[in-house]
Short mmCIF file of C-alpha atoms in Angstrom, two decimals:
data_model
loop_
_atom_site.label_atom_id
_atom_site.label_comp_id
_atom_site.label_asym_id
_atom_site.label_seq_id
_atom_site.Cartn_x
_atom_site.Cartn_y
_atom_site.Cartn_z
CA MET A 1 101.71 78.14 70.71
CA GLN A 2 100.69 80.69 69.45
CA GLY A 3 104.01 81.00 66.74
CA GLY A 4 103.00 77.36 66.34
CA ASP A 5 106.27 75.72 67.10
CA ALA A 6 104.13 72.83 69.21
CA GLU A 7 107.07 71.18 70.27
CA GLY A 8 108.75 74.26 71.74
CA ALA A 9 106.05 74.78 73.36
CA ARG A 10 105.26 71.30 74.64
CA ARG A 11 108.84 71.82 76.54
CA ASP A 12 108.49 74.78 77.06
CA LEU A 13 104.69 74.23 79.57
CA ALA A 14 106.86 70.56 80.82
CA ALA A 15 109.50 72.34 82.19
CA LEU A 16 107.15 75.09 84.02
CA THR A 17 104.38 72.64 85.32
CA GLN A 18 107.92 70.99 86.68
CA ARG A 19 108.63 74.47 88.09
CA GLN A 20 104.97 75.42 89.15
CA PRO A 21 103.31 71.91 89.73
CA ASN A 22 100.15 74.37 91.05
CA PHE A 23 100.18 77.48 88.15
CA ARG A 24 96.40 75.44 87.29
CA LEU A 25 96.59 77.70 84.10
CA ALA A 26 100.02 76.12 83.20
CA ASN A 27 98.70 72.70 83.85
CA LEU A 28 95.36 72.68 81.51
CA LEU A 29 97.19 74.13 78.74
CA TYR A 30 99.57 71.41 78.73
CA GLY A 31 96.94 68.98 78.99
CA GLU A 32 95.60 70.86 76.14
CA LEU A 33 98.34 70.86 73.99
CA LEU A 34 99.48 67.29 74.79
CA ALA A 35 95.84 66.25 73.89
CA SER A 36 96.00 68.40 70.62
CA LEU A 37 99.16 66.51 69.91
CA ALA A 38 97.38 63.36 70.17
CA GLY A 39 95.08 64.00 67.82
CA ALA A 40 92.10 65.15 70.21
CA ARG A 41 89.34 67.73 69.01
CA GLY A 42 87.93 70.94 71.04
CA SER A 43 89.35 72.79 73.99
CA THR A 44 88.45 72.51 77.14
CA LEU A 45 88.47 76.07 77.53
CA ILE A 46 86.30 76.50 74.77
CA ASP A 47 83.83 74.16 75.45
CA ASN A 48 83.65 74.02 79.39
CA GLN A 49 82.34 77.95 79.83
CA GLN A 50 79.83 76.72 82.59
CA ASP A 51 82.20 75.85 84.53
CA PRO A 52 83.33 79.11 87.16
CA LEU A 53 87.14 77.46 87.49
CA LEU A 54 87.59 77.32 83.70
CA GLN A 55 85.99 80.52 83.35
CA ASP A 56 88.33 82.36 86.00
CA LEU A 57 90.98 80.43 84.24
CA THR A 58 90.48 81.48 80.52
CA GLU A 59 90.21 85.39 82.02
CA GLU A 60 93.29 84.86 83.23
CA ALA A 61 94.72 83.52 79.81
CA ARG A 62 93.10 86.24 78.15
CA LEU A 63 95.07 89.24 80.59
CA ARG A 64 98.07 87.65 80.95
CA THR A 65 98.30 87.55 76.90
CA ALA A 66 97.15 91.21 76.60
CA GLY A 67 99.48 92.43 79.20
CA GLU A 68 102.69 90.56 78.13
CA LYS A 69 101.66 92.28 74.55
CA ALA A 70 100.93 95.87 75.93
CA LEU A 71 104.60 96.34 77.87
CA PRO A 72 105.33 100.02 77.33
CA PRO A 73 108.00 101.54 75.19
CA ALA A 74 111.30 101.89 76.92
CA GLY A 75 111.19 105.75 78.78
CA TYR A 76 107.74 105.85 78.56
CA VAL A 77 105.85 106.54 81.65
CA PRO A 78 102.34 106.19 83.16
CA ASN A 79 100.17 108.85 83.11
CA ALA A 80 99.51 108.64 86.82
CA ILE A 81 103.07 110.43 87.11
CA LEU A 82 104.69 113.67 86.58
CA GLN A 83 106.93 114.14 88.93
CA LEU A 84 108.62 111.94 91.94
CA ASP A 85 111.39 113.47 94.36
CA GLN A 86 114.44 110.97 94.87
CA HIS A 87 113.29 110.10 97.76
CA HIS A 88 110.79 107.81 95.97
CA PRO A 89 113.41 105.62 93.92
CA TYR A 90 111.07 103.03 92.98
CA PHE A 91 106.97 102.65 92.56
CA ILE A 92 104.17 100.55 91.95
CA VAL A 93 101.93 100.80 89.16
CA VAL A 94 99.04 98.59 88.94
CA ASP A 95 96.88 98.74 86.17
CA LEU A 96 93.67 96.98 87.81
CA PRO A 97 91.46 96.40 84.46
CA LYS A 98 94.57 94.47 82.87
CA ALA A 99 95.72 92.53 85.92
CA ARG A 100 99.15 93.96 85.62
CA LEU A 101 101.73 95.32 88.40
CA TYR A 102 104.40 97.18 86.73
CA LEU A 103 107.52 98.03 89.10
CA MET A 104 109.24 101.69 87.90
CA GLU A 105 112.03 103.16 88.67
CA ASN A 106 112.25 106.74 88.99
CA GLY A 107 116.08 107.75 87.10
CA LYS A 108 118.27 110.32 88.90
CA ASP A 109 117.99 111.67 85.02
CA GLY A 110 114.30 112.56 85.36
CA GLU A 111 112.92 109.93 83.38
CA VAL A 112 111.58 106.39 84.43
CA HIS A 113 111.96 103.08 83.44
CA LEU A 114 110.09 99.42 83.78
CA VAL A 115 112.16 97.45 86.30
CA ARG A 116 109.51 94.13 86.40
CA ASP A 117 105.44 93.47 85.82
CA HIS A 118 103.66 90.39 85.92
CA TYR A 119 99.68 89.45 86.58
CA ALA A 120 98.27 90.54 89.78
CA GLY A 121 94.83 89.88 90.64
CA MET A 122 92.09 92.84 92.53
CA GLY A 123 88.73 92.45 94.37
CA ARG A 124 86.04 90.24 93.52
CA LYS A 125 83.74 92.59 93.01
CA GLY A 126 86.35 94.64 90.55
CA TYR A 127 87.82 97.97 91.79
CA GLY A 128 86.25 101.43 93.07
CA LYS A 129 86.13 100.36 96.61
CA GLN A 130 83.30 103.21 98.35
CA SER A 131 82.43 100.94 101.53
CA THR A 132 83.40 98.59 103.69
CA GLY A 133 82.96 95.32 102.70
CA ASP A 134 82.15 95.89 99.00
CA LEU A 135 84.94 93.26 97.93
CA ARG A 136 86.02 95.47 95.85
CA THR A 137 89.89 97.62 95.32
CA PRO A 138 90.00 100.45 95.80
CA VAL A 139 91.80 103.30 92.96
CA GLY A 140 93.87 106.21 93.99
CA VAL A 141 97.85 106.76 94.93
CA TYR A 142 98.78 105.00 98.19
CA HIS A 143 101.94 104.27 99.75
CA VAL A 144 103.21 101.44 101.67
CA THR A 145 103.51 101.02 104.97
CA GLY A 146 105.50 98.48 105.90
CA TRP A 147 105.78 94.28 105.79
CA LEU A 148 104.11 91.87 107.46
CA PRO A 149 106.00 88.62 107.35
CA LYS A 150 104.21 85.00 106.78
CA ASP A 151 104.75 84.13 110.33
CA LYS A 152 102.48 87.19 111.48
CA LEU A 153 99.67 85.86 109.09
CA PRO A 154 96.68 83.57 108.12
CA GLU A 155 98.02 80.83 105.26
CA ILE A 156 95.45 82.71 103.42
CA TYR A 157 98.43 85.68 102.46
CA GLY A 158 101.36 83.78 101.43
CA VAL A 159 104.66 84.58 102.31
CA GLY A 160 103.35 88.18 102.99
CA ALA A 161 102.21 91.36 102.64
CA PHE A 162 102.58 95.01 102.35
CA PRO A 163 100.16 96.96 103.63
CA LEU A 164 98.67 100.48 101.61
CA ASN A 165 97.31 103.18 103.80
CA TYR A 166 94.45 103.11 102.92
CA PRO A 167 91.53 105.21 102.91
CA ASN A 168 94.11 107.77 102.15
CA LEU A 169 93.01 111.90 102.84
CA TRP A 170 91.35 111.93 99.67
CA ASP A 171 89.91 108.31 100.77
CA GLN A 172 88.49 110.15 103.74
CA PHE A 173 87.53 113.57 101.99
CA LYS A 174 85.14 111.24 100.35
CA HIS A 175 84.11 108.72 103.14
CA ARG A 176 85.13 105.89 101.70
CA SER A 177 85.20 103.55 104.64
CA GLY A 178 87.18 99.91 105.05
CA HIS A 179 90.36 98.65 105.65
CA GLY A 180 93.03 95.86 105.92
CA ILE A 181 93.75 96.78 101.64
CA TRP A 182 97.18 94.74 100.78
CA LEU A 183 98.99 93.47 98.21
CA HIS A 184 100.00 90.11 99.71
CA GLY A 185 101.07 86.71 98.23
CA VAL A 186 98.69 83.19 97.80
CA PRO A 187 98.64 80.15 100.15
CA SER A 188 101.56 77.28 99.08
CA ASP A 189 99.36 75.28 97.33
CA THR A 190 98.60 77.62 94.86
CA TYR A 191 100.58 79.45 92.35
CA VAL A 192 98.03 82.78 91.64
CA ARG A 193 94.47 83.32 91.99
CA ALA A 194 91.78 84.23 90.06
CA PRO A 195 91.61 87.69 88.62
CA ARG A 196 88.56 88.47 90.68
CA SER A 197 89.30 86.58 93.92
CA SER A 198 90.09 88.71 96.81
CA GLU A 199 87.98 91.37 98.86
CA GLY A 200 89.83 93.80 97.54
CA CYS A 201 93.40 93.54 98.24
CA VAL A 202 95.59 92.81 95.06
CA THR A 203 96.73 89.62 95.08
CA MET A 204 100.03 87.89 93.01
CA ALA A 205 102.01 84.83 93.17
CA ASN A 206 104.68 84.26 96.17
CA ASP A 207 107.75 84.84 94.07
CA ASP A 208 106.54 87.69 92.38
CA LEU A 209 105.83 89.34 95.46
CA LEU A 210 109.44 88.57 97.16
CA ALA A 211 110.86 90.23 93.80
CA LEU A 212 108.69 93.30 94.97
CA LYS A 213 111.05 92.97 98.67
CA PRO A 214 114.12 94.48 97.33
CA TYR A 215 112.79 97.91 96.07
CA VAL A 216 109.90 98.78 98.85
CA THR A 217 110.23 101.32 101.71
CA ALA A 218 107.87 101.71 104.23
CA GLY A 219 106.29 105.00 104.51
CA GLU A 220 107.86 106.04 100.81
CA THR A 221 107.24 103.97 98.17
CA PRO A 222 103.72 104.93 95.38
CA VAL A 223 101.59 102.73 94.37
CA ILE A 224 98.69 104.04 91.83
CA LEU A 225 96.07 101.34 92.27
CA SER A 226 94.81 102.88 88.65
CA ASP A 227 91.73 102.60 86.42
CA ALA A 228 92.86 103.52 83.35
CA VAL A 229 97.20 103.34 82.90
CA GLU A 230 98.62 105.40 80.33
CA TRP A 231 101.85 105.27 78.65
CA LEU A 232 103.45 108.82 77.66
CA PRO A 233 106.03 109.54 75.61
CA PRO A 234 108.42 111.09 77.22
CA ASP A 235 108.50 114.46 75.63
CA GLN A 236 105.28 115.05 76.21
CA ALA A 237 105.50 113.99 79.75
CA ARG A 238 107.98 116.20 79.78
CA ASP A 239 106.28 118.47 78.91
CA GLU A 240 102.91 118.44 81.37
CA ARG A 241 105.41 118.56 84.28
CA ARG A 242 106.99 120.89 83.60
CA ALA A 243 103.72 122.95 83.03
CA PHE A 244 102.53 122.45 86.38
CA LEU A 245 106.03 122.85 88.14
CA ALA A 246 105.50 126.19 86.88
CA ARG A 247 101.71 126.79 87.67
CA ILE A 248 102.86 125.50 91.59
CA GLU A 249 106.12 127.94 91.30
CA ASP A 250 103.46 131.01 90.01
CA TRP A 251 101.16 129.93 93.17
CA ARG A 252 104.13 130.10 95.49
CA SER A 253 105.93 133.42 93.88
CA LYS A 254 102.14 134.98 94.91
CA TRP A 255 102.54 134.48 97.98
CA SER A 256 105.74 134.74 98.62
CA HIS A 257 105.61 138.37 97.43
CA LYS A 258 102.58 138.97 99.06
CA ASP A 259 100.28 139.86 95.88
CA THR A 260 97.19 138.16 97.69
CA ASP A 261 94.96 138.49 95.20
CA GLY A 262 97.12 136.49 92.04
CA TYR A 263 97.44 134.30 94.86
CA LEU A 264 93.66 133.94 95.87
CA ALA A 265 92.91 133.54 92.30
CA TYR A 266 94.35 129.88 92.47
CA TYR A 267 91.83 128.72 94.37
CA GLY A 268 88.40 127.42 92.53
CA PRO A 269 84.44 127.01 93.24
CA GLY A 270 83.93 124.64 96.56
CA PHE A 271 87.33 125.00 97.52
CA THR A 272 87.82 123.40 100.99
CA THR A 273 89.92 123.07 104.41
CA ASP A 274 90.70 122.81 107.74
CA GLY A 275 86.87 123.24 107.64
CA MET A 276 87.06 126.08 106.13
CA ASN A 277 84.58 126.82 102.76
CA LEU A 278 86.47 129.08 99.72
CA ALA A 279 85.05 132.34 100.89
CA GLN A 280 86.23 132.21 104.38
CA PHE A 281 90.02 131.19 103.28
CA VAL A 282 90.07 133.81 101.25
CA ALA A 283 89.03 136.18 104.24
CA HIS A 284 91.08 134.68 106.22
CA LYS A 285 94.18 134.75 104.01
CA ARG A 286 93.74 138.43 102.92
CA ARG A 287 93.46 139.19 107.48
CA VAL A 288 96.87 137.21 107.80
CA ASN A 289 99.12 138.34 104.78
CA ALA A 290 98.13 142.46 105.65
CA GLY A 291 99.39 141.77 109.16
CA LYS A 292 103.16 140.67 107.85
CA ARG A 293 105.70 142.79 106.89
CA PHE A 294 107.82 139.83 104.70
CA ILE A 295 106.24 136.50 103.65
CA ASP A 296 109.15 133.56 102.61
CA VAL A 297 107.73 130.03 100.65
CA GLN A 298 109.97 127.29 99.50
CA LEU A 299 108.85 124.21 98.18
CA ARG A 300 110.91 121.08 97.98
CA ASP A 301 110.70 117.20 97.54
CA ILE A 302 107.35 117.91 95.06
CA ASN A 303 105.49 114.60 94.02
CA LEU A 304 102.77 114.88 91.17
CA PHE A 305 100.18 112.65 89.97
CA ARG A 306 97.16 112.47 88.10
CA TYR A 307 94.71 111.01 89.84
CA PRO A 308 93.03 108.30 88.90
CA GLY A 309 89.47 107.13 88.95
CA ALA A 310 88.73 110.66 89.61
CA GLY A 311 86.15 111.08 86.94
CA GLU A 312 87.72 114.13 85.92
CA PRO A 313 91.24 115.94 85.40
CA MET A 314 92.46 116.12 88.77
CA MET A 315 96.26 116.19 89.90
CA LEU A 316 97.64 115.96 93.16
CA ALA A 317 100.31 117.79 94.55
CA GLU A 318 102.31 116.79 97.32
CA PHE A 319 105.65 119.03 99.14
CA THR A 320 107.19 120.21 101.57
CA MET A 321 106.39 123.53 102.67
CA ASP A 322 108.28 125.55 104.69
CA TYR A 323 107.44 128.93 105.57
CA ARG A 324 109.10 132.55 106.82
CA SER A 325 107.69 135.70 108.04
CA ASP A 326 108.40 138.11 110.75
CA ASN A 327 106.63 136.89 113.41
CA PHE A 328 105.77 133.20 112.30
CA ARG A 329 108.08 129.70 110.70
CA SER A 330 107.21 126.68 110.56
CA THR A 331 107.44 123.77 107.94
CA THR A 332 104.58 121.28 106.96
CA GLN A 333 103.84 118.91 104.15
CA LYS A 334 100.77 119.77 102.20
CA GLN A 335 98.62 117.95 99.34
CA GLN A 336 97.07 119.92 96.76
CA PHE A 337 94.25 118.80 94.96
CA TRP A 338 93.75 120.48 91.68
CA ARG A 339 91.13 119.94 88.79
CA GLN A 340 90.77 121.55 85.22
CA ASP A 341 87.63 123.31 84.85
CA LYS A 342 85.20 124.19 82.01
CA ASN A 343 87.36 127.10 80.88
CA GLY A 344 90.99 124.99 80.72
CA ASP A 345 92.46 126.46 83.81
CA TRP A 346 93.54 124.33 86.99
CA LYS A 347 92.13 125.85 89.89
CA ILE A 348 92.62 124.17 93.36
CA PHE A 349 89.58 123.19 95.40
CA ARG A 350 91.08 120.87 98.54
CA GLU A 351 94.13 121.29 100.13
CA GLU A 352 95.63 119.24 103.27
CA ASN A 353 98.68 120.24 105.71
CA ARG A 354 100.44 116.52 107.23
#
C-alpha cells in the first residue's frame, strides 16, 4: 500500500485474510483498502480513535511497520550480548518498546546471525516489572526453563508456552516479586493480541511461537527482555568483548598469582555476596589467601551480557569456575555483576555462586 500498488496490496491482503481469518489488523486494512478503491472517503483508523479496539489496532500497525523497517544490518549484534559460549547456539532478544522479537544464531565464527523476527506483545501496563500483579513485563536476562504443551494449559495460552526463570537472581536481589512470566501463544480464535494486553508475559501468534520451538533448549536458551535494543557493528562488538574478557582474565590471573591486593581492587563500594559486605569479604579473602601455598583458578563457558534496564552501565558475566589450591578444590557456576564508576572503571558489586 505504501508503494502505491493498490491492486497488488489488495491481492496480498485477500490472500492473507484467507490464510489467517482471525488476523484483525489485516482484515481492517483490507476493508479500508476496498473502501478506498470503491471511492469511499476517510479512514477507520483515523476517524474512530475513541474505539479502544481500533486504538490497539492502530498501535499494532505502527509497531509492525516500524519493526519491519528497523531490521539490523547483516552481522550486527544486539547490545545486550557481548559473548555467548557454544552451549547457547541460539538466543532470543525482545525489544519491548518496539514489540519485536528476534531469534538469533550464535555462530561458531564468533558472529551472530538473525534467524527470524516477528511482532510480540507485552504486559498491559508496559515493561519494568517490580511486583506481583503490576501487569508489567520484566526487563532482564532470563533463560527458558521448559515447554508447556497446549493440552496442559488453558485456551488463553494457545499452542503452548516457554516459561522463563523470573524472578532471576538479580530480580531477587532487587526484591522483585511475581512469577509465571512466559513466552506464549494466543487463543485459537485470535491471530495476535494487542501490543499491551497480557498480565506480564510476552505473547505472539501461535505460528510464530511454534517456529521458535526447534531452536529453544530448556535450561540453555537465553531470553533478553530489553527496554532499549541497540545494534552494534561487528567490529565494535568485538572490541568491547575483547576489552571485557581481558578485564575478567586479569581478575582471574591476580587471584591465581595470590596478588590479593590486585584481585580485591576489582571489587567496588557497595559489594555484597553470601551475606558479606565489602569489608567482610576483603577480610575473609585476605585470611583465606594467606593460608594457601598455591591457588589455581580457571574459567570456561563465559557469557557476557550488558544488562538491560539497570539505569546505569552494568555487565553480567556468567562462567564456570574451577578452583584448586593445596587444600581445597571446587567447580561452581558464578555470576558477577559489574558496574562502571564515575571514573569509567568497572568494578564488581555483586557475586552469586550457583
